[in-house]
PDB file of C-alpha atoms in Angstrom:
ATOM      1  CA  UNK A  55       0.000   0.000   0.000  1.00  0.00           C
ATOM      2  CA  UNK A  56       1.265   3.472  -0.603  1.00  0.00           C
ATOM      3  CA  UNK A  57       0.469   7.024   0.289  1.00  0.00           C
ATOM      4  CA  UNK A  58       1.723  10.154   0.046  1.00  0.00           C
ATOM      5  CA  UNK A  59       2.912  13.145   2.301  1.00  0.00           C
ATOM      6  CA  UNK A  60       2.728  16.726   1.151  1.00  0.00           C
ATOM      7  CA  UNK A  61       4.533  18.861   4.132  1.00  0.00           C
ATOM      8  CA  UNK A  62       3.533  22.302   3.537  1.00  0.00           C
ATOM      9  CA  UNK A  63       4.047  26.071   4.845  1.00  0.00           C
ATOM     10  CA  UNK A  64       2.433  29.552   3.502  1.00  0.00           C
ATOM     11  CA  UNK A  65       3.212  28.808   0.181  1.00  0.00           C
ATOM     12  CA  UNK A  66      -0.359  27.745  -1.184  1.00  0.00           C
ATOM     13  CA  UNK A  67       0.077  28.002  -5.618  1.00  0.00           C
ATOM     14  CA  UNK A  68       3.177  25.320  -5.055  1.00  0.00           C
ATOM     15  CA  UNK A  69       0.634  23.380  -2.504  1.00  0.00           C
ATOM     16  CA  UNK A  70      -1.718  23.257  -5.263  1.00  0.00           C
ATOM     17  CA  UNK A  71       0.493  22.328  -8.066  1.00  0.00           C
ATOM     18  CA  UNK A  72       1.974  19.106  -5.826  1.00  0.00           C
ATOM     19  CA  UNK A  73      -1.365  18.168  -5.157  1.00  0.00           C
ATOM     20  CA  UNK A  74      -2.627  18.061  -8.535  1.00  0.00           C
ATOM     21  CA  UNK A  75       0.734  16.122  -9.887  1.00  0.00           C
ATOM     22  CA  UNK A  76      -0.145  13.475  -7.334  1.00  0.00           C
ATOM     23  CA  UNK A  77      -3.768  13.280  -8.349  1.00  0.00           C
ATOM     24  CA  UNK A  78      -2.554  12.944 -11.868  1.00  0.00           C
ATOM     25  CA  UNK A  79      -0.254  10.693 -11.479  1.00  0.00           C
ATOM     26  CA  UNK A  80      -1.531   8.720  -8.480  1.00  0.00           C
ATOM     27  CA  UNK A  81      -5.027   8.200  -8.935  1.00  0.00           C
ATOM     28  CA  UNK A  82      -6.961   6.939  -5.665  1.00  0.00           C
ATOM     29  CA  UNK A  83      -4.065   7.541  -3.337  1.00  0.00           C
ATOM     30  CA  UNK A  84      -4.214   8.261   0.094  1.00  0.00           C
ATOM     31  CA  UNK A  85      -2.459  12.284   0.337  1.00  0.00           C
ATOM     32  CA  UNK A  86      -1.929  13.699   3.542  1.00  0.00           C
ATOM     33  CA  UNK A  87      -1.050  17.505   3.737  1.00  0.00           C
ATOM     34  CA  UNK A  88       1.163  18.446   6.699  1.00  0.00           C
ATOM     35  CA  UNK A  89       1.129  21.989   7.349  1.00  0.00           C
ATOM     36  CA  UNK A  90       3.280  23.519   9.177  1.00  0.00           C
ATOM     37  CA  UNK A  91       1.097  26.082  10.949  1.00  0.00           C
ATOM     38  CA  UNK A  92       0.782  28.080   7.448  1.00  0.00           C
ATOM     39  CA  UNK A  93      -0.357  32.300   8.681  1.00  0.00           C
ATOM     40  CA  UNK A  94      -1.028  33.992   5.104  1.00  0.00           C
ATOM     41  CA  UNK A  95      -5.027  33.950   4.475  1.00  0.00           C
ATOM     42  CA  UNK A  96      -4.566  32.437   1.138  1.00  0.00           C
ATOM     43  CA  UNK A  97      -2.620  29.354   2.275  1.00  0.00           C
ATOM     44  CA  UNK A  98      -5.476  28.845   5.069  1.00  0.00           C
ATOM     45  CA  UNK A  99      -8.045  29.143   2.393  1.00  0.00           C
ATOM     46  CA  UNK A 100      -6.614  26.724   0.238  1.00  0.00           C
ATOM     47  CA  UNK A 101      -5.900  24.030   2.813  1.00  0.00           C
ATOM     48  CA  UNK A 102      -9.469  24.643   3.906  1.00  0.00           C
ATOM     49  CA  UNK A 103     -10.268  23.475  -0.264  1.00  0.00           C
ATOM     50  CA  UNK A 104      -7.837  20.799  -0.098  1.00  0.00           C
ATOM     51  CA  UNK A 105      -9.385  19.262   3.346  1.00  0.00           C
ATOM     52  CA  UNK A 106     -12.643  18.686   1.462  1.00  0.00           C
ATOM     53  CA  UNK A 107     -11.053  15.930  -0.446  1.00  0.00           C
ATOM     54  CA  UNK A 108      -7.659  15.106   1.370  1.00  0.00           C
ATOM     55  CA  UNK A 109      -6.305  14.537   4.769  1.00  0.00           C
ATOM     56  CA  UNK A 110      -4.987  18.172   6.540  1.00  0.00           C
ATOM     57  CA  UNK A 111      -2.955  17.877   8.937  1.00  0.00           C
ATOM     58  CA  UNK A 112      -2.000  20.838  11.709  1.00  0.00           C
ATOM     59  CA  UNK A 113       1.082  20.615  13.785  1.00  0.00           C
ATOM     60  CA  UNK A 114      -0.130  18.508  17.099  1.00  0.00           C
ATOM     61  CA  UNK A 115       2.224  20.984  19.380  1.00  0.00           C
ATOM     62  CA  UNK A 116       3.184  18.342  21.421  1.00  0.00           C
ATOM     63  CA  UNK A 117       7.312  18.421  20.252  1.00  0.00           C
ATOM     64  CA  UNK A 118       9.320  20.982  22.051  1.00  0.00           C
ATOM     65  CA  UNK A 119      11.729  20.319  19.514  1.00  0.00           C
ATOM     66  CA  UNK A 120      10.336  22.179  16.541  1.00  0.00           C
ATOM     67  CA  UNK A 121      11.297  25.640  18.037  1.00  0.00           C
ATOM     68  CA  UNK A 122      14.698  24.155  17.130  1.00  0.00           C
ATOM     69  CA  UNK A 123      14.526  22.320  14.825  1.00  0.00           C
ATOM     70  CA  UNK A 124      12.077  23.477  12.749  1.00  0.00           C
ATOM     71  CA  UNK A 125       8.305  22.200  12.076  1.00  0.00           C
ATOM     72  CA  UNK A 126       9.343  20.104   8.757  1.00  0.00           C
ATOM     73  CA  UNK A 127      11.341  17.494  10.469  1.00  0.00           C
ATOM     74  CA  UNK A 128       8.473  16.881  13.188  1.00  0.00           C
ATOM     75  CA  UNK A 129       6.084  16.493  10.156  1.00  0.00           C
ATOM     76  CA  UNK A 130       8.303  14.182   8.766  1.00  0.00           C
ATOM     77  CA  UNK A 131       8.662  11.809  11.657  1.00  0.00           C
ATOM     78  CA  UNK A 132       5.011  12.185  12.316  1.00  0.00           C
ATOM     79  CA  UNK A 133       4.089  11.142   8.667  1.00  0.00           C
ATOM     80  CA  UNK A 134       6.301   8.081   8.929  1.00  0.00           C
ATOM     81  CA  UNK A 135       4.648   7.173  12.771  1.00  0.00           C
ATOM     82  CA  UNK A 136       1.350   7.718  10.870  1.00  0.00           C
ATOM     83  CA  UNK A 137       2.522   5.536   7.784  1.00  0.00           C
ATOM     84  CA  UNK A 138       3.609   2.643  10.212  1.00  0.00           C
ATOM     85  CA  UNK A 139       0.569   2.628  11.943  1.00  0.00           C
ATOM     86  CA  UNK A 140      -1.277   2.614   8.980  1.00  0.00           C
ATOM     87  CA  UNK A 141       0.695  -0.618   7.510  1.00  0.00           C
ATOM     88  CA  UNK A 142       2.103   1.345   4.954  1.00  0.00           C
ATOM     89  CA  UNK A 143       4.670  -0.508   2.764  1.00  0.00           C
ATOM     90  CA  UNK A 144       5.838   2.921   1.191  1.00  0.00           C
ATOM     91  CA  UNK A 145       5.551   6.482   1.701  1.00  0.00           C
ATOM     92  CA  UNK A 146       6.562   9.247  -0.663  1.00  0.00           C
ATOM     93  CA  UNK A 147       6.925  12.476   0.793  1.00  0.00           C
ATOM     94  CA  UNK A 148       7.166  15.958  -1.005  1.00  0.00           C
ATOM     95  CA  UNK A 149       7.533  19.542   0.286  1.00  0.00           C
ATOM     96  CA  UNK A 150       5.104  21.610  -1.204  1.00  0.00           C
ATOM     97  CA  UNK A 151       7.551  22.746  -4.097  1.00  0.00           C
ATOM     98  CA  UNK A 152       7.974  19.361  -5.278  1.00  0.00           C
ATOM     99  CA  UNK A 153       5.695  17.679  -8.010  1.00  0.00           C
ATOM    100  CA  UNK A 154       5.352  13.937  -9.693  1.00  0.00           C
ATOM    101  CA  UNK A 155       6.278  13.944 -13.121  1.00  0.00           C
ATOM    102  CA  UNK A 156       4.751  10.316 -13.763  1.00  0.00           C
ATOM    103  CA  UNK A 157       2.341   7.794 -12.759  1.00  0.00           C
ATOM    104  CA  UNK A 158       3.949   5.459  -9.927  1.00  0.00           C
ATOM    105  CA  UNK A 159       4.275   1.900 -11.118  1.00  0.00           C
ATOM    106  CA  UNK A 160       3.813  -1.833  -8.910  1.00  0.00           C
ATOM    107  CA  UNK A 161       7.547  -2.302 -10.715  1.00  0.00           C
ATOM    108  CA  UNK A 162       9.215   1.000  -9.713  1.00  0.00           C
ATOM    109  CA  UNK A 163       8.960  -0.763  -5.782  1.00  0.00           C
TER     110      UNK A 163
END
């Protein structure tokens, strides 16, 4: 089983583009959005859009270490928890500037 991970911060046209690579190009699956606690009213409004149809994900506040380190390495260990809970056998993760530039195939595993 796959999914995928967009991790995500005030930068909703790249959001948008990602997302619609991986619904071209991965038809039926599971995307999670991890924001990062995104502030500008346009990325708000457009993970409010993309929660109608995908999973959008708010930082959970509960690691002291994202003052240091940053909130993109906590969503990255929190999408892999949530992949291995899930029984996941792979997980692609993008940042929001990222796109797929093909369909994923059972061979490329």
């Amino acid at each position: 089983m796959l999914a995928v991970f967009i991790f995500h911060f005030n930068r909703p046209d790249f959001l948008e583009n990602a997302v619609r690579s991986v619904e071209r190009h991965f038809p039926g699956v599971a995307l999670t959005i991890m924001d990062d606690g995104s502030t500008l009213a346009a990325a708000r409004a457009c993970l409010a859009r993309l929660a109608q149809t995908h999973e959008v994900l708010q930082p959970d506040g509960a690691r002291a270490s994202e003052a240091w380190t940053g909130g993109l390495h906590a969503n990255m260990t929190r999408a892999l928890h949530l992949a291995q809970r899930r029984g996941l056998r792979y997980a692609v993760m993008l940042q929001d500037d990222m796109q797929i530039v093909r369909p994923w195939r059972e061979q490329d595993t």
